[in-house]
């Protein structure tokens, strides 16, 4: 018999190897399906996963060409049948090579062949050792010894000790001195989950949802739930009470959160309710920690798993429920290699494991609403906020009628603050009432463009189709520069226009830094204001350092009147109980964009930001300053709310035959010239089967066709039915990758793209 191995190479096939008798694992004739083997591949040595056993007669490789495996790395499978099935499904659905799919699914240390020992190192103090065994000057050693001593005779596992601050080098030193010893033991099984705090009394809407989820779980049935609840309506309480039933049944719960929604507060909310083993999985983990987390999920040691996108690809011993929080969030879509969508994968896994999946959001995507219409998701709505707080009211401010406010500078000149008087008055009233204000602007830096007023020159990135952002600070003018937010190119701010030598260079538009300075002049200027209000800027520039976000958070949570200026970082999951006014000086721009998905995404962001207002017991107000107060979609959103707005968009999509009423595949092509990328896509179209019955849009230049000195074209395929699209892609896509005109280009396929 031979083994068929999936290898991490970009080829749409698996590879056959023979197994010399002495290389077979001890208790089986062949390495087991789902285990790792080390094999020769050309001149390389690779590690792959055994996916099948086949007889030599079924192999396409002649016996003389067959190579033997080098090594079998696992005596037991590291991926069970359901994980392999998931891998096959991902490979088929996203048209991605199986070996590469497995490479995405496995932590890097597993891919590198690290032994997956389920036993772990513990340390304990040797029985005869006392404090007297330390010389007076061995203070540091004694201090480390005392940490271990706290764990008594049983000792503790090495990772617990390291987490507590012990250093590996000291463990070694103490061992060498004969003071402590290591021993190997299986990880202690987790205790049964206990409630750490009593659940709240549910309101009617919450109760309906929890009952439905719990009965699906008890019947061991798959059901996809759309928990469609306005911000602050108590979705988390629904998760918690559904989780309780699952945890009490001895099963695991996976909670997915958006990339930047994973804060220490997230963990605290679950930890304060349940005494359970909670594991966090996110992109910032070290490889060792990631491997540990992977093992804890696989063995059942982890009971509550809170993770970002990739956690949906982890193996679980006995998963009982998946929650996708803020299910509309774009960070659930992986944007390179295997371009999966975590909420779609979550639904697939729910179906596979026969467990409920909850998609929770205040702003469901059009795709999810369509699934509700098609009876593939069951919707539960939460329309009220428990407690006193009413949902925030939204209001438009016409920025055309009210010219934006001019503020005088010390030198008598005036400048445009970018804020209307109505907005400024509302901010002042809110601060004077002792509350906080959030001003949302999704653009960091000082200004989005530097312009020559004499000749119209603009500072552009030499490597991208984009303006350079002006970074400037009037407090620290040394620290001023131009920067491309797409490729990080930097340049000095020129003193005169490079084209006409004019000195009339003007930074146009608002970024968060400039907006903060303008607000400073209005509300924190000792020359003109009686009370000085703190202006707190929250964006990637001000939260770069490790603790800065925590510090900012604490400042805000003191609750004193203040103005927060933030990018979309503030839109997700954070609680600011004292914010009662949210201002959006120009968040409505997205309604004008050429991308047909832009209004949906803009509205979701606006509603998320608006949801920050009035989360305590105070009612909130949202003011949207706009230059297009007659925009129908914007009016719909403000007057009738997100759901009516989304329903209207859905109608439009239906009429135009756009997703979710058709199924999309986006092909992107990247290369040194636009001509080459366009040509390759033209050739690709020519290779489509006759009578394919797909709508073919393109090739066209990608939205930012030049990026980092590389050019991008794209092609969109739309099909009426999903199987039709996948049927064509199955043969056509691998052939596109091997076209001669594609040789020096990078071609990628994106199934269910979320933007183009
Ligand atoms: P969401 O996740 O939908 O934005 P949260 O779960 O954060 O909303 O709930 C908002 C607030 O309402 C929280 O402070 C929560 O403790 C409270 N809450 C939720 N459900 C109830 C309930 N049934 N009774 C009282 N308070 C509740
Ligand atoms: Zn000029
Ligand atoms: Zn650039």
XYZ file of N, CA and C and ligand atoms in Angstrom, residues 200-203 206 229-237 269 325 382 386-387 575 615, ligand 1:
90
model
N -28.703 37.380 34.187
C -29.746 38.394 34.331
C -31.091 37.778 33.967
N -32.177 38.435 34.423
C -33.509 38.012 33.952
C -33.674 38.503 32.525
N -33.984 37.571 31.639
C -34.094 37.950 30.234
C -35.399 38.678 29.955
N -35.368 39.588 28.987
C -36.642 40.145 28.526
C -37.245 39.187 27.497
N -35.211 38.395 24.295
C -34.012 37.604 24.591
C -34.377 36.153 24.892
N -29.866 42.341 16.647
C -30.255 43.188 17.773
C -29.536 44.514 17.757
N -30.266 45.598 17.969
C -29.638 46.919 17.983
C -28.545 46.954 19.062
N -27.611 47.867 18.906
C -26.520 47.980 19.868
C -27.090 48.201 21.262
N -26.567 47.455 22.228
C -27.034 47.622 23.601
C -28.316 46.868 23.903
N -28.758 46.012 22.986
C -30.013 45.300 23.223
C -29.804 44.013 24.018
N -28.545 43.717 24.365
C -28.295 42.545 25.203
C -28.036 41.270 24.417
N -27.348 41.393 23.288
C -26.972 40.195 22.528
C -26.015 39.337 23.345
N -25.090 40.003 24.033
C -24.108 39.249 24.809
C -24.783 38.401 25.885
N -25.838 38.936 26.486
C -26.558 38.152 27.495
C -27.183 36.900 26.867
N -15.687 39.913 30.210
C -17.145 39.702 30.223
C -17.487 38.223 30.357
N -19.652 37.095 16.742
C -20.100 38.398 17.211
C -19.769 39.454 16.153
N -33.826 41.689 18.434
C -33.877 42.368 19.733
C -34.011 43.858 19.425
N -32.453 46.976 27.224
C -32.883 46.763 28.612
C -32.466 47.985 29.435
N -33.138 48.191 30.539
C -32.772 49.324 31.369
C -33.374 50.602 30.820
N -17.143 50.059 25.139
C -18.165 50.698 25.960
C -17.678 52.060 26.406
N -24.955 54.516 25.950
C -24.986 53.119 26.377
C -25.168 52.978 27.878
P -25.159 44.278 22.776
O -24.120 43.187 22.843
O -26.411 43.852 22.098
O -24.652 45.579 22.252
P -24.973 44.142 25.601
O -25.047 42.675 25.711
O -23.662 44.804 25.740
O -25.632 44.589 24.239
O -26.001 44.737 26.654
C -26.088 46.091 26.963
C -26.326 46.270 28.454
O -27.592 45.757 28.824
C -25.306 45.546 29.298
O -24.904 46.401 30.321
C -26.065 44.356 29.839
O -25.584 43.952 31.089
C -27.480 44.891 29.932
N -28.487 43.836 29.813
C -28.560 42.901 28.840
N -29.625 42.102 29.037
C -30.241 42.527 30.143
C -31.416 42.120 30.868
N -32.159 41.087 30.448
N -31.748 42.816 31.957
C -31.014 43.857 32.361
N -29.918 44.301 31.757
C -29.521 43.653 30.650
